[in-house]
Every structure is written in structure tokens, then in C-alpha cells.
PDB file of C-alpha atoms and ligand atoms in Angstrom:
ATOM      1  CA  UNK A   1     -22.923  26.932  10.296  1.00 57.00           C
ATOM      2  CA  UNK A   2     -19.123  27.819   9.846  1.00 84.00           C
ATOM      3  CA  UNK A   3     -17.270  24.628   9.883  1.00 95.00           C
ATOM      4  CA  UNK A   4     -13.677  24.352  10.111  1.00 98.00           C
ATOM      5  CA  UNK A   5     -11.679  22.836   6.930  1.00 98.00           C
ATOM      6  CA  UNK A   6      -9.466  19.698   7.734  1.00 99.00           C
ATOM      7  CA  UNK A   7      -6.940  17.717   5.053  1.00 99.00           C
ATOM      8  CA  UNK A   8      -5.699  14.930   5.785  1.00 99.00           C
ATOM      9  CA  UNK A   9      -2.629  12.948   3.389  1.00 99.00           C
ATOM     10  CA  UNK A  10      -2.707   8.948   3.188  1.00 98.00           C
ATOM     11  CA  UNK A  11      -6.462   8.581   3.775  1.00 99.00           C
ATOM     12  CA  UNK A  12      -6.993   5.288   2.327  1.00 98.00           C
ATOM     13  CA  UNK A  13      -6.212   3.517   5.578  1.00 98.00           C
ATOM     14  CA  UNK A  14      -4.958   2.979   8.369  1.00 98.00           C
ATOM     15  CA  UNK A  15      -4.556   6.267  10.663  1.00 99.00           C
ATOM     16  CA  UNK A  16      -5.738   8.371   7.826  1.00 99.00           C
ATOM     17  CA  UNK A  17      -8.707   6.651   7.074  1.00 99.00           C
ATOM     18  CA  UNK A  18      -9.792   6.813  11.244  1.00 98.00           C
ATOM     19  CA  UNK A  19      -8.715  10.577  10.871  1.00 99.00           C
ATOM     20  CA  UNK A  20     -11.538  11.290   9.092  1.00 99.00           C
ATOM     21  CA  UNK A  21     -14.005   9.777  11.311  1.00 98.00           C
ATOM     22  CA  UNK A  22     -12.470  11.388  14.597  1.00 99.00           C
ATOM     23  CA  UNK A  23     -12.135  14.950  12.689  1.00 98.00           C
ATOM     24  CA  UNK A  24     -15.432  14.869  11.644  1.00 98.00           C
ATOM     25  CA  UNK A  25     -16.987  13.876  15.039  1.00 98.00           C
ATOM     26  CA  UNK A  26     -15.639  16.907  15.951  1.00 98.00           C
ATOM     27  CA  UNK A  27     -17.421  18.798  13.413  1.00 98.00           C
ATOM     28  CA  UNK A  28     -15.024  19.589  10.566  1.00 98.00           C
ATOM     29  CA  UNK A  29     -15.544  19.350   7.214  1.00 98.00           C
ATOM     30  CA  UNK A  30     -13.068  17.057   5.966  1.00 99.00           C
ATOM     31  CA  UNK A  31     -10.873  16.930   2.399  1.00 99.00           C
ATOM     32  CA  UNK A  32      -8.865  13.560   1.715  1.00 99.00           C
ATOM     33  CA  UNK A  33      -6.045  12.409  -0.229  1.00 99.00           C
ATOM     34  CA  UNK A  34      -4.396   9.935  -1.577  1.00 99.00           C
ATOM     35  CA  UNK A  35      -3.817   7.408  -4.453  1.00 98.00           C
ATOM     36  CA  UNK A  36      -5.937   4.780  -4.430  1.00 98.00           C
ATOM     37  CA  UNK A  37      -9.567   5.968  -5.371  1.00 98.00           C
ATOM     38  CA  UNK A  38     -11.709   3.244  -4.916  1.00 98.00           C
ATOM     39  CA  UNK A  39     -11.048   3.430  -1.005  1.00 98.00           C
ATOM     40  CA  UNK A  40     -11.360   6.933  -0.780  1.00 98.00           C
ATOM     41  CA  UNK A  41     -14.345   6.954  -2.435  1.00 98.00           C
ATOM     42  CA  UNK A  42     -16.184   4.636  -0.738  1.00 98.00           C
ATOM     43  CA  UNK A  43     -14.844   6.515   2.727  1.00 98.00           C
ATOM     44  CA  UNK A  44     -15.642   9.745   1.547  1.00 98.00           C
ATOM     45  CA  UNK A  45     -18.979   8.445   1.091  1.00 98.00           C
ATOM     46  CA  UNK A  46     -19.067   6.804   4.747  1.00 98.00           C
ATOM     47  CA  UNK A  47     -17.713  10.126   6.435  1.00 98.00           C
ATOM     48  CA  UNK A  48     -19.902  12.957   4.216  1.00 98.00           C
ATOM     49  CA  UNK A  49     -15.938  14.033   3.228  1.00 98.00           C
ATOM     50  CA  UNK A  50     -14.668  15.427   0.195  1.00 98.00           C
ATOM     51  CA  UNK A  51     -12.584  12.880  -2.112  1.00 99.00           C
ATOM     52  CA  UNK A  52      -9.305  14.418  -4.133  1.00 99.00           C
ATOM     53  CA  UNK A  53      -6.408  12.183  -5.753  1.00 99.00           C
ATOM     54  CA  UNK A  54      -3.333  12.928  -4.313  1.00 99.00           C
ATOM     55  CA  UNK A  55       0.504  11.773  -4.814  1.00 99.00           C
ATOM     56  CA  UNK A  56       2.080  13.419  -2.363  1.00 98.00           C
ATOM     57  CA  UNK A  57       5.924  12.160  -4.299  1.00 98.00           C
ATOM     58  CA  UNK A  58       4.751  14.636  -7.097  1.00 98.00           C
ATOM     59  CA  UNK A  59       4.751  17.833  -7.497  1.00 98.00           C
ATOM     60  CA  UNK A  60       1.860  18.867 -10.015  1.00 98.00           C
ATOM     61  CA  UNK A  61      -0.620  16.071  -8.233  1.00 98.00           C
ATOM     62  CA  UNK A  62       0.060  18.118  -4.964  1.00 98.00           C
ATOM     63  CA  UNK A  63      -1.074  21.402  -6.641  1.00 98.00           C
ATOM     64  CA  UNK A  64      -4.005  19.649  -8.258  1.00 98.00           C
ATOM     65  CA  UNK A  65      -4.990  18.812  -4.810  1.00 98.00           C
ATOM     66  CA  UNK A  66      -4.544  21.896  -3.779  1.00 98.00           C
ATOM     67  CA  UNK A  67      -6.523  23.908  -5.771  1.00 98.00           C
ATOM     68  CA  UNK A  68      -9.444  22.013  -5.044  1.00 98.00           C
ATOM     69  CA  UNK A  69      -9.559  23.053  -1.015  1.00 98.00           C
ATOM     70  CA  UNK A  70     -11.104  25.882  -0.125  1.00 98.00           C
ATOM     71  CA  UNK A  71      -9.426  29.407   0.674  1.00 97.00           C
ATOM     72  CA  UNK A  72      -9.010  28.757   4.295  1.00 98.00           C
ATOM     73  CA  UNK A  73      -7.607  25.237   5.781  1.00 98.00           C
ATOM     74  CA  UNK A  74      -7.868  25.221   9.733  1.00 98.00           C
ATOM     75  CA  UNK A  75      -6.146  21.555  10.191  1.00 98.00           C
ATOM     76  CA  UNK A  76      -3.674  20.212   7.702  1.00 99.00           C
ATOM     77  CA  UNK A  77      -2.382  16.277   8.770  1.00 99.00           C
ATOM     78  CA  UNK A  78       0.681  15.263   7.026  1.00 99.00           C
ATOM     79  CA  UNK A  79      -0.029  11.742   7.433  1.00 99.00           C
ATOM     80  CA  UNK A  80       0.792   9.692   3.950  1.00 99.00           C
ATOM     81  CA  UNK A  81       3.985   7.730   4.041  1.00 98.00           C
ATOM     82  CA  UNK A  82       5.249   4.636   5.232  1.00 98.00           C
ATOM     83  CA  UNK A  83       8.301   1.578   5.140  1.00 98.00           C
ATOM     84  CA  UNK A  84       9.524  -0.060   2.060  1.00 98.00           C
ATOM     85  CA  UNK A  85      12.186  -3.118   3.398  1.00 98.00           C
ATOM     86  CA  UNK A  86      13.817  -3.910   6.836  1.00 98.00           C
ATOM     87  CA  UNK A  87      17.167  -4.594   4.877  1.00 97.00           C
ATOM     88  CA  UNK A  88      20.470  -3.787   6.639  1.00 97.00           C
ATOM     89  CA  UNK A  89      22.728  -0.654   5.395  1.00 96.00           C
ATOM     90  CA  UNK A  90      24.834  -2.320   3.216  1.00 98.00           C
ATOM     91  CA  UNK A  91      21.762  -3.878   1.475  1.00 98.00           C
ATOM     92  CA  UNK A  92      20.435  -0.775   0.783  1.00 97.00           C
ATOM     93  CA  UNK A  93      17.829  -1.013  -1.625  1.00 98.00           C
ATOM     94  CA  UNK A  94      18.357   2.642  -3.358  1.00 98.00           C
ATOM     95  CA  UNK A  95      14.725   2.730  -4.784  1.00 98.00           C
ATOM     96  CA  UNK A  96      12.905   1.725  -1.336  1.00 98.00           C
ATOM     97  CA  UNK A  97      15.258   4.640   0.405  1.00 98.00           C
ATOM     98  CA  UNK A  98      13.720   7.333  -2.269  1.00 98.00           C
ATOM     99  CA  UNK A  99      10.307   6.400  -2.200  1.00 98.00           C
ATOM    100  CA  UNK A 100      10.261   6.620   1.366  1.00 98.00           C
ATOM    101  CA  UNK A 101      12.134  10.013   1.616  1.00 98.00           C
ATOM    102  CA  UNK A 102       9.818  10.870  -1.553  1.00 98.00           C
ATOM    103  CA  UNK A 103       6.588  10.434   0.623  1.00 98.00           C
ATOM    104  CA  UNK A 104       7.355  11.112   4.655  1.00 98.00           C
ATOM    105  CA  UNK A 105       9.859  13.511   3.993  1.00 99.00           C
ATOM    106  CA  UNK A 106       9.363  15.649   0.642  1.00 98.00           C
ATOM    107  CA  UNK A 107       5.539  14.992   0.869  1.00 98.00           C
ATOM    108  CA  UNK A 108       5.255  16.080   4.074  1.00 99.00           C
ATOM    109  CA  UNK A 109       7.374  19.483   3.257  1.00 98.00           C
ATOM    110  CA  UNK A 110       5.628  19.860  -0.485  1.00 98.00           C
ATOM    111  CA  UNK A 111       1.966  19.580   1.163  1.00 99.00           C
ATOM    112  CA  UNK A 112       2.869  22.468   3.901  1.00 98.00           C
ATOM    113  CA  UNK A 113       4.364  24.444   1.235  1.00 98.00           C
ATOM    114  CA  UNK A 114       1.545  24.513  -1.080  1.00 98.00           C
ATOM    115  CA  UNK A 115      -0.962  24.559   1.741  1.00 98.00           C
ATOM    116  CA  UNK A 116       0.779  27.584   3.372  1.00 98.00           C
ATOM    117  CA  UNK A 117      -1.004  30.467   1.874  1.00 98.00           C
ATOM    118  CA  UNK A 118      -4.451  28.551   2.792  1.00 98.00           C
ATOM    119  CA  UNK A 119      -3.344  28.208   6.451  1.00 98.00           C
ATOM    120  CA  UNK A 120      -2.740  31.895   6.754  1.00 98.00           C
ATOM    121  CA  UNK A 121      -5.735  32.767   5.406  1.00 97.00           C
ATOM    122  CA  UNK A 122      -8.331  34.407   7.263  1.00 94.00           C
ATOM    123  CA  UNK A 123      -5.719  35.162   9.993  1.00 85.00           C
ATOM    124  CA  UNK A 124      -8.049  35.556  12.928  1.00 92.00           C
ATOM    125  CA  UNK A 125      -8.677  31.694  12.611  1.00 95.00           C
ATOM    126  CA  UNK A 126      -5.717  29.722  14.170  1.00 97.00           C
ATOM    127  CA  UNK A 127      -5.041  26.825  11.350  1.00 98.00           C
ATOM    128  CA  UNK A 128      -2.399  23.945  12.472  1.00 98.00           C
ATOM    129  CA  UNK A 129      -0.286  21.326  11.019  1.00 99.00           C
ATOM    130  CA  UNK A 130       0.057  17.924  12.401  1.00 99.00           C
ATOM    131  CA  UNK A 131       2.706  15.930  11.193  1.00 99.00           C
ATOM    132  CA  UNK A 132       2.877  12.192  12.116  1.00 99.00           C
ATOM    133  CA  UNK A 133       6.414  11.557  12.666  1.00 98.00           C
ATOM    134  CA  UNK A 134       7.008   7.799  14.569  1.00 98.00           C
ATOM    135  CA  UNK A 135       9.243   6.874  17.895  1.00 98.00           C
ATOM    136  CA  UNK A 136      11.740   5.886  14.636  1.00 98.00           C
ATOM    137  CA  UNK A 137      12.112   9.917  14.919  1.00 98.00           C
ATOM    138  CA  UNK A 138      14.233   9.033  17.670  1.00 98.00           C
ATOM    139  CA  UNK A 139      14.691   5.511  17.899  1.00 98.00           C
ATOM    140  CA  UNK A 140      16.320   3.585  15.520  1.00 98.00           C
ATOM    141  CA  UNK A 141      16.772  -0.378  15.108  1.00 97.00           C
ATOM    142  CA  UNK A 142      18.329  -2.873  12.577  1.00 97.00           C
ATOM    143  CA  UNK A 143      17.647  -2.933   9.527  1.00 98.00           C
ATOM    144  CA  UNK A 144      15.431   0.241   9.778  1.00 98.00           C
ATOM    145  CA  UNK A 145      18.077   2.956   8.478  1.00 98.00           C
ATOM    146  CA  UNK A 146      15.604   4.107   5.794  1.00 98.00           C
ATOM    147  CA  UNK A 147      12.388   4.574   7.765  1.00 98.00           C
ATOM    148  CA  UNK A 148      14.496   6.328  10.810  1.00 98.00           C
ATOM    149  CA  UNK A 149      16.538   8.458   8.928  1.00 98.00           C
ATOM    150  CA  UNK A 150      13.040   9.545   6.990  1.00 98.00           C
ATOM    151  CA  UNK A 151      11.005   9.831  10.358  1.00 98.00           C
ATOM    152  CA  UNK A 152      14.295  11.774  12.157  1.00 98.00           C
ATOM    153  CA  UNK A 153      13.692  14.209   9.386  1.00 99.00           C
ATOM    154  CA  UNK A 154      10.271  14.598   9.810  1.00 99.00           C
ATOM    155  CA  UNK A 155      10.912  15.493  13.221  1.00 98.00           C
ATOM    156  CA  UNK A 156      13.750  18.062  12.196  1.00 98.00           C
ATOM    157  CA  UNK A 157      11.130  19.596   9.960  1.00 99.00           C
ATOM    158  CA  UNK A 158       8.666  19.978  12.829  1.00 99.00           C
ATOM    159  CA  UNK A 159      11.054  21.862  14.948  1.00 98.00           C
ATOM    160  CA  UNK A 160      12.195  23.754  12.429  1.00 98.00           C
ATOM    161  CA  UNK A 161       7.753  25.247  11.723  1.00 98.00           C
ATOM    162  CA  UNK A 162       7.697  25.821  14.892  1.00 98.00           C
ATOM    163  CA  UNK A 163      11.060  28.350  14.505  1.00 98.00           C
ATOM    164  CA  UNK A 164       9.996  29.682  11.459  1.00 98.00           C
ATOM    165  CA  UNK A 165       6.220  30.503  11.707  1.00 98.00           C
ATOM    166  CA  UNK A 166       7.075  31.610  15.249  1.00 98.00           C
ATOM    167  CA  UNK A 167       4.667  34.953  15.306  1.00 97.00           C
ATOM    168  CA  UNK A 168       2.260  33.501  12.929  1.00 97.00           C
ATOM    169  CA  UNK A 169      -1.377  31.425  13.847  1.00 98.00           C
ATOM    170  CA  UNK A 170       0.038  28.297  12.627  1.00 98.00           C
ATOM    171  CA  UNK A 171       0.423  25.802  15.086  1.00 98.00           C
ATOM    172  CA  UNK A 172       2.339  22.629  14.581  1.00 98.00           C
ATOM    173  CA  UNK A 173       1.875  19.227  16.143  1.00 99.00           C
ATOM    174  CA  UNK A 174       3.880  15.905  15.893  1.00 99.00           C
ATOM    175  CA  UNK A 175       2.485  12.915  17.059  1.00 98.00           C
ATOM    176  CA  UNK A 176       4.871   9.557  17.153  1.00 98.00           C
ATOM    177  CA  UNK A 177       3.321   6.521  17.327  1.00 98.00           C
ATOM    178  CA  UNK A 178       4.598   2.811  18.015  1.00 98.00           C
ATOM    179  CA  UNK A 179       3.355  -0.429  16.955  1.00 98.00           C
ATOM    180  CA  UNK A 180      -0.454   0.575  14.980  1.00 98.00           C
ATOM    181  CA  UNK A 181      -1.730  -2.366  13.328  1.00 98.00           C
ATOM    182  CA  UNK A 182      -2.609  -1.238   9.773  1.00 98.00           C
ATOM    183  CA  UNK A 183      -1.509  -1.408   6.418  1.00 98.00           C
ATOM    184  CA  UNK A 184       1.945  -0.458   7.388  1.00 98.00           C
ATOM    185  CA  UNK A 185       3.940  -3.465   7.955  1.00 98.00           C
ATOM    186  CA  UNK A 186       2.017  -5.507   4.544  1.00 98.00           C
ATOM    187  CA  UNK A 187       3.536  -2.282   2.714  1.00 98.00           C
ATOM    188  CA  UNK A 188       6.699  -2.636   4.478  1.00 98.00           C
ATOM    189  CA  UNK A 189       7.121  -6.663   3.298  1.00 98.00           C
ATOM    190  CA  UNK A 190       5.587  -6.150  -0.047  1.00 98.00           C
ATOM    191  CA  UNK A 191       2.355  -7.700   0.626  1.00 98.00           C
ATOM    192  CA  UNK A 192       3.718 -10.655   2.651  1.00 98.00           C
ATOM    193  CA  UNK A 193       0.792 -11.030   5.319  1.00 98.00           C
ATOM    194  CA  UNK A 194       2.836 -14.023   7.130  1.00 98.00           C
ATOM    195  CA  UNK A 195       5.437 -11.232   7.604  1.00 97.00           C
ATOM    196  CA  UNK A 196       4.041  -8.648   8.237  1.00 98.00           C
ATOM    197  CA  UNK A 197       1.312 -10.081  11.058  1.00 96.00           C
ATOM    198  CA  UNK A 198       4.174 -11.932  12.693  1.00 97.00           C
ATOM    199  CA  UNK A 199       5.247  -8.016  14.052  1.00 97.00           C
ATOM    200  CA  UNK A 200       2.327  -7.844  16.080  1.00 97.00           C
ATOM    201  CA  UNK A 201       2.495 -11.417  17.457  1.00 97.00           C
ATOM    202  CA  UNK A 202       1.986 -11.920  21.193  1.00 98.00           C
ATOM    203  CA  UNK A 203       1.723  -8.271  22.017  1.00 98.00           C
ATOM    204  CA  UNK A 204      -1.206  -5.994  21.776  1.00 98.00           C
ATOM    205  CA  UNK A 205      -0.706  -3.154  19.366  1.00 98.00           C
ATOM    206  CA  UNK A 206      -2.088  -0.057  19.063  1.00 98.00           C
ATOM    207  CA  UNK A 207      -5.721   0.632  17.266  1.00 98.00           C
ATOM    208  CA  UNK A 208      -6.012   3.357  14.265  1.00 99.00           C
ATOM    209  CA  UNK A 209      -8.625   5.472  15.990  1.00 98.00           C
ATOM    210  CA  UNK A 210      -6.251   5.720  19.400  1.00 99.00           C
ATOM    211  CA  UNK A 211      -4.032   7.434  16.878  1.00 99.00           C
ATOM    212  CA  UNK A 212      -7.027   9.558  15.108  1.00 99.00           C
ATOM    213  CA  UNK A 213      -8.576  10.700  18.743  1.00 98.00           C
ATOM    214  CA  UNK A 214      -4.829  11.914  19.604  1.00 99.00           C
ATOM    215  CA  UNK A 215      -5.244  14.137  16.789  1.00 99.00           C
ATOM    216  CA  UNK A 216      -8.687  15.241  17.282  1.00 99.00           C
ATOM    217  CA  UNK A 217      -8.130  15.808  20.822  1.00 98.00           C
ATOM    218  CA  UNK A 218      -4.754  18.533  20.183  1.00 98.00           C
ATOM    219  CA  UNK A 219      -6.649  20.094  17.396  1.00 98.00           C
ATOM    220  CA  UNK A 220      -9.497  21.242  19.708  1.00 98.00           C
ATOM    221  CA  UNK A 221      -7.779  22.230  22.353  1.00 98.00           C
ATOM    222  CA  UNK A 222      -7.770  26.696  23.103  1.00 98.00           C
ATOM    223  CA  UNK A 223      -6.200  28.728  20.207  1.00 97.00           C
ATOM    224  CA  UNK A 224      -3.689  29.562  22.567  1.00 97.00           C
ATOM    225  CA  UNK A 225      -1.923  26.138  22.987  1.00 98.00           C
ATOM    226  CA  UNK A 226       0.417  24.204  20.978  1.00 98.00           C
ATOM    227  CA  UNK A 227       1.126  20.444  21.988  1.00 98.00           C
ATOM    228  CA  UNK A 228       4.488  20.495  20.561  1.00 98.00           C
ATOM    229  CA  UNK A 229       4.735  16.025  20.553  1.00 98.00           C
ATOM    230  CA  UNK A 230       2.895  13.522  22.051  1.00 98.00           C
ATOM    231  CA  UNK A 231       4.717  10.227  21.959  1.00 98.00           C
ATOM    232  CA  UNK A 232       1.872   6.881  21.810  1.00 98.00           C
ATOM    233  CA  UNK A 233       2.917   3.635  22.282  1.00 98.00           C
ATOM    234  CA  UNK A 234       1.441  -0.032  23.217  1.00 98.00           C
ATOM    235  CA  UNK A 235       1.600  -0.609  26.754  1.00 98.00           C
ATOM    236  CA  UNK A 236       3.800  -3.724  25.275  1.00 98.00           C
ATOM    237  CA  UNK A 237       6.158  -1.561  24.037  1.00 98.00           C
ATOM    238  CA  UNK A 238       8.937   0.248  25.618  1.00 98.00           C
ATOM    239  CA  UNK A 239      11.589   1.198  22.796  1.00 97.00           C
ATOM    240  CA  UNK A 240      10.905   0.615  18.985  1.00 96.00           C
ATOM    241  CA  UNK A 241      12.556  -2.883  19.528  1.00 94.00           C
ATOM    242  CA  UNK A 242      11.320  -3.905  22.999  1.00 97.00           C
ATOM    243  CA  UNK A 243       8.395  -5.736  23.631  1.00 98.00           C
ATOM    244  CA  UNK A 244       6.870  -8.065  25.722  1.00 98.00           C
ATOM    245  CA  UNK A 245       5.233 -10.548  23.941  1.00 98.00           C
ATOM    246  CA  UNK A 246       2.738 -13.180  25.837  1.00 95.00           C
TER     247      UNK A 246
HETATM  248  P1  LIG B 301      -1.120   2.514   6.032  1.00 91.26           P
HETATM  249  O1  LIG B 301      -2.371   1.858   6.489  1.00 91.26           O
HETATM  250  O2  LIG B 301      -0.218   1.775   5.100  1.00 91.26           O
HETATM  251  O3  LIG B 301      -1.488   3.931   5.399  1.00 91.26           O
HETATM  252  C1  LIG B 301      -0.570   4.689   4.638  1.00 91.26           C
HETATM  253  C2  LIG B 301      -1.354   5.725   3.877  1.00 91.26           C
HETATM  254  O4  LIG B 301      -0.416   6.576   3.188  1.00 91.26           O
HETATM  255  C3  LIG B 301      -2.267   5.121   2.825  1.00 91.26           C
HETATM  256  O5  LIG B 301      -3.509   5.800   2.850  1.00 91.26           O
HETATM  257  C4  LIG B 301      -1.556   5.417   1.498  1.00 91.26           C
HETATM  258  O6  LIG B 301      -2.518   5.614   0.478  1.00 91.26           O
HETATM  259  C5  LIG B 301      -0.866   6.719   1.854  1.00 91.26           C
HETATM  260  N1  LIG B 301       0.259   7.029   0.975  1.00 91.26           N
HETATM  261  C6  LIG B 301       1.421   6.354   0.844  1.00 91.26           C
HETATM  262  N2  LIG B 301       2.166   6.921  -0.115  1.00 91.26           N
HETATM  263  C7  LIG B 301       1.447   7.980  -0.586  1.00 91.26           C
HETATM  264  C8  LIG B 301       1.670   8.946  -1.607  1.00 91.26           C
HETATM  265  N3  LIG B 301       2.785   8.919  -2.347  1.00 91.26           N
HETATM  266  N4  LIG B 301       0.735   9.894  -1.815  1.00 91.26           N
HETATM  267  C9  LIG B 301      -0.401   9.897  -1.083  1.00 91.26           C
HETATM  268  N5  LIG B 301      -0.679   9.005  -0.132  1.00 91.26           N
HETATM  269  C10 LIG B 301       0.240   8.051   0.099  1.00 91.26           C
HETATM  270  O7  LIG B 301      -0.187   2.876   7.280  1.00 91.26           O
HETATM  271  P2  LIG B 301      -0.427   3.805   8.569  1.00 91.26           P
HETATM  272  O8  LIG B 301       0.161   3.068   9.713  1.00 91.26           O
HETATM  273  O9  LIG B 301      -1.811   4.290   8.664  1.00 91.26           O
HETATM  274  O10 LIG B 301       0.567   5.004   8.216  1.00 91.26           O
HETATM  275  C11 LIG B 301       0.210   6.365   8.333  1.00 91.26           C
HETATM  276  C12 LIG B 301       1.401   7.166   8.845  1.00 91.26           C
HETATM  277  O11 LIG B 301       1.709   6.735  10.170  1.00 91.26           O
HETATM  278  C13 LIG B 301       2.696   6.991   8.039  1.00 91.26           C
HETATM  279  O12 LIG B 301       3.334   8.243   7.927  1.00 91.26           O
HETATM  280  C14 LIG B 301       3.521   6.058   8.905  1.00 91.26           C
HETATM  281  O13 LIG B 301       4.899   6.217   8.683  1.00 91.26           O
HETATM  282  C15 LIG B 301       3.094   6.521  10.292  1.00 91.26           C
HETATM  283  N6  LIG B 301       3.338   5.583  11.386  1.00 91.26           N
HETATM  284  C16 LIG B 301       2.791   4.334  11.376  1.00 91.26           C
HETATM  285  C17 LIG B 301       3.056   3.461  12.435  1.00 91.26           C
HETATM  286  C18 LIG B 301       2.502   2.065  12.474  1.00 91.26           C
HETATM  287  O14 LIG B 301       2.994   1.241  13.262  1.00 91.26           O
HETATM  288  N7  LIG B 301       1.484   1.733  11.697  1.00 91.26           N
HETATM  289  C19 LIG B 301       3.870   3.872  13.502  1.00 91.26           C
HETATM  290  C20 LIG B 301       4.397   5.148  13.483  1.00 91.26           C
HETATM  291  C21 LIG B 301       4.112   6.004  12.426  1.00 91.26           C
HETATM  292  P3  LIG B 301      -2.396   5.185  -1.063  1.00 91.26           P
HETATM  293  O15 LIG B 301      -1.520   3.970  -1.131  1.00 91.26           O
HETATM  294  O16 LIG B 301      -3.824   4.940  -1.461  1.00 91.26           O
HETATM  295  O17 LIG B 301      -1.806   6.377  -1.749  1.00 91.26           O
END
């Protein structure tokens, strides 16, 4: 059987982690990355996927990773990253601001470069990246400077694939979510659970896997089409900082 190669960034948890299941359901074999090794272990054990430490902030872990995929990648999800602080502009915490451009933005643009050659590969095959951006690509709120001006990046860096590899079988996807209750907002408050489960109190956010399937579903769809974004958000949410809670 010739099954299709998918990667997926920031597997650990959260959307990554459901990425795997919903990619393999649809019958690719699946290579995941990230830094803790314990989780991705014990998922690429779950899943039947392939297990590689990955730091997507550095360089040489990046080509590590790398040279451990095979020749040809068909699906490439830029997925690690994530919020450090909800501190206003003129508390900027300097650190917080270049980890987070470190891993959404540079992360997102070192994995793509280094994965390049093995998306072109084989050139008959269509290959695709998906990037997951976040409404913050085109929302922005108080306090969230850092994580917009990192996500309105990504979504500059989508556009500008699209431009570039205009001609070639690459497609490119962003998906921006909302609210998705994971591991994002106890990384965003340093581990305060209080905090960070107060976010999602009185509303109904959205799952993981309604994430995942949204990526599953645009990388099966005919060679021929490109969903250029698909915007998913909790039916209590109507901008980044609107929602009805109960
Ligand atoms: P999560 O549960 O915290 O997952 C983040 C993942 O990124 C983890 O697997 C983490 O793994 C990985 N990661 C972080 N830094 C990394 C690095 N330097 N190298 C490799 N992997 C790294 O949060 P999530 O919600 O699933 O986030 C996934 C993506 O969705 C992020 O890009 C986030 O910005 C975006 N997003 C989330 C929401 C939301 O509400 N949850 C909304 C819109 C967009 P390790 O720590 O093990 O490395």
C-alpha cells in the first residue's frame, strides 16, 4: 500500500496531538514533533506514528527532524506554538514576545524551509502545508499584542506561499481557530489552572478533534483545490473578545 507521509509540529497536545488521530483515520502515515518525549511517545504508540524530538525555536533540532522523514512529505502542519502573558504593551515582557515569535512565527517559516525540498519531491504527488494561524491573525484584544502580532504574521506568511509557490504542487492552508480548550491558556498563565480555566467559563469552547477533522477534511479534498482559510469558532464566540457566557 502507498501511504501518504504527514508531519505534524506541537504534537504533544492539544490540536496536534488530535491531528494525529484524524490524519491517520484517513490513512496517512504520520511523523510527530515536538519537545516533550514522554507524551509523544506514549501517542506515537496509541496512533502506530513515528516519534522525532523537535524544537521548532532551533535551528539544528529542525534539521535533525528533518532528516529523519522520508524523501517525500504529502501534508506538512505547522502547528507548534502558543501564548506566553496577557500583559499590556508597555509591560512588555521582552522574553515572552521572542519565544512566541521564536515558535509561531520563525518555527513555522524554519519547518517549511527545511521541509521544502521533501514537499516537491515526487512532483506528480500534490504535498500541502497547513499552517494554524488563530482569529488573533486578524483580531486583536488587550493585552494580547504579542500573540496577535505573532499570529498576523503567520497569516502574512501564508499569503505570501501561496504567491511564491504559485505554479508549483504545494498547496497551502490556514486554519484560525477561536476559543479550543487545551493546553493553551495553562501555557499562556504559566501553569495557573484557576486562570487559565476561568477563559472558558460559562461558554462552550471548541474541542481539539473539531480542529484536527478541519484539517483532515481540506487535506483530502481533489488535488485540484486549495482551501485558502477556514475561520472556526465556538458558536459562543463572535470576535476574539466577545462571548456569551451562560
Ligand atoms: P497546546 O495544547 O499548548 O499545544 C501546543 C503544542 O505546541 C504542544 O504540543 C507543544 O509541545 C508544542 N510546542 C510549543 N513550542 C514548541 C517548540 N518550540 N517546538 C516544538 N513544539 C512546540 O495548545 P494548542 O491549542 O493545541 O495549540 C496549537 C496551535 O493552535 C498553536 O499554534 C496555537 O497558537 C494555535 N491556536 C490555539 C487556539 C486555542 O484556543 N487553543 C486558538 C487558535 C490557535 P512541547 O511543549 O512538548 O514542545
Amino acid at each position: 500500500m502507498n501511504q501518504k507521509n504527514a508531519v505534524i509540529t506541537g504534537a504533544s497536545s492539544g490540536i496536534g496531538a488530535e491531528t494525529i488521530r484524524a490524519l491517520v483515520e484517513v490513512g496517512f502515515r504520520v511523523f510527530i514533533g515536538a519537545r516533550r518525549m514522554d507524551r509523544l511517545n506514549k501517542l506515537a504508540d496509541k496512533y502506530g506514528a513515528t516519534a522525532l524530538h523537535l524544537d521548532v525555536t532551533q535551528k539544528n533540532s529542525v534539521q535533525h527532524f528533518v532528516d529523519e522523514l522520508p524523501n517525500k512529505v504529502h501534508v506538512l502542519v505547522n502547528n507548534a506554538g502558543g501564548a506566553l502573558g496577557l500583559e499590556p504593551l508597555v509591560y512588555m515582557n521582552e522574553s515572552d514576545w521572542l519565544t512566541m515569535y521564536q515558535s509561531n512565527v520563525l518555527g513555522l517559516v524554519r519547518m517549511s524551509q527545511a521541509l521544502y525540498p521533501r514537499l516537491l519531491a515526487d512532483s506528480r504527488q500534490v504535498a500541502h502545508v497547513v499552517n494554524i494561524g488563530s482569529v488573533a491573525g486578524f483580531e486583536t484584544y488587550v493585552g494580547g499584542a504579542g500573540y496577535t502580532a505573532c499570529k498576523h504574521a503567520v497569516r502574512a506568511i501564508s499569503e505570501t506561499m501561496r504567491l511564491e509557490w504559485l505554479g508549483k504542487p504545494i498547496r497551502i492552508t490556514e486554519i484560525d481557530p477561536g476559543f479550543v480548550e487545551t493546553e493553551f491558556s495553562l501555557t499562556r498563565f504559566g501553569g495557573d489552572t484557576v486562570r487559565a480555566n476561568s477563559v472558558y467559563d460559562g461558554m462552550k469552547p471548541l474541542e481539539a478533534a473539531d480542529i484536527a477533522d478541519a484539517i483532515a477534511w481540506v487535506v483530502t479534498r481533489p488535488a485540484h483545490v486549495n482551501i485558502d482559510n477556514m475561520v472556526i469558532r465556538p458558536l459562543d464566540q463572535a470576535r476574539i473578545d466577545k462571548i456569551s457566557r451562560k
